[in-house]
């Protein structure tokens, strides 16, 4: 699960990625699209052990999202702490609102 919100300067993507090694995450930004890829691996079971219940998925995943405007891919910053990935996607300069002075 994830949330994406706009703080006025950047889009902030926060995704729950418990059990995913942050080094295995791949984040790609192209224009107004952000793609998140990764892999979650389950721990090895001991010989003779079997699952009683298995609700956590394992394996590769990827998700892509179109944002309402372009972002500055050179300034994107990603951090991952306690299983929460946060990606800060600053608005591209051409997408920012500008105040236009009216000449009299």
Coordinates of C-alpha atoms in Angstrom, one line a residue, residues 12 17 22-26 29 32 36 42-43 50-51 58-59 65 73 80 85 87-88 95-96 98:
X12 CA 5.6 12.7 -1.7
X17 CA 7.7 -2.2 2.0
X22 CA 16.2 -1.1 0.4
X23 CA 19.1 -2.0 -1.9
X24 CA 16.8 -4.1 -4.0
X25 CA 14.4 -1.2 -4.7
X26 CA 14.5 0.5 -8.1
X29 CA 11.2 8.8 -13.0
X32 CA 5.3 12.7 -15.0
X36 CA 8.7 1.5 -8.3
X42 CA 10.7 -14.8 2.6
X43 CA 13.2 -16.3 5.1
X50 CA 5.9 -26.0 6.6
X51 CA 3.6 -23.0 6.6
X58 CA 7.0 -12.8 -1.7
X59 CA 8.6 -12.2 -5.1
X65 CA 1.9 6.0 -11.3
X73 CA 14.1 13.8 -11.8
X80 CA 13.7 3.9 3.6
X85 CA 9.9 4.0 1.6
X87 CA 10.3 9.3 -2.3
X88 CA 10.3 13.1 -2.6
X95 CA 5.2 23.1 -13.9
X96 CA 5.5 25.5 -11.0
X98 CA 4.4 31.8 -11.7

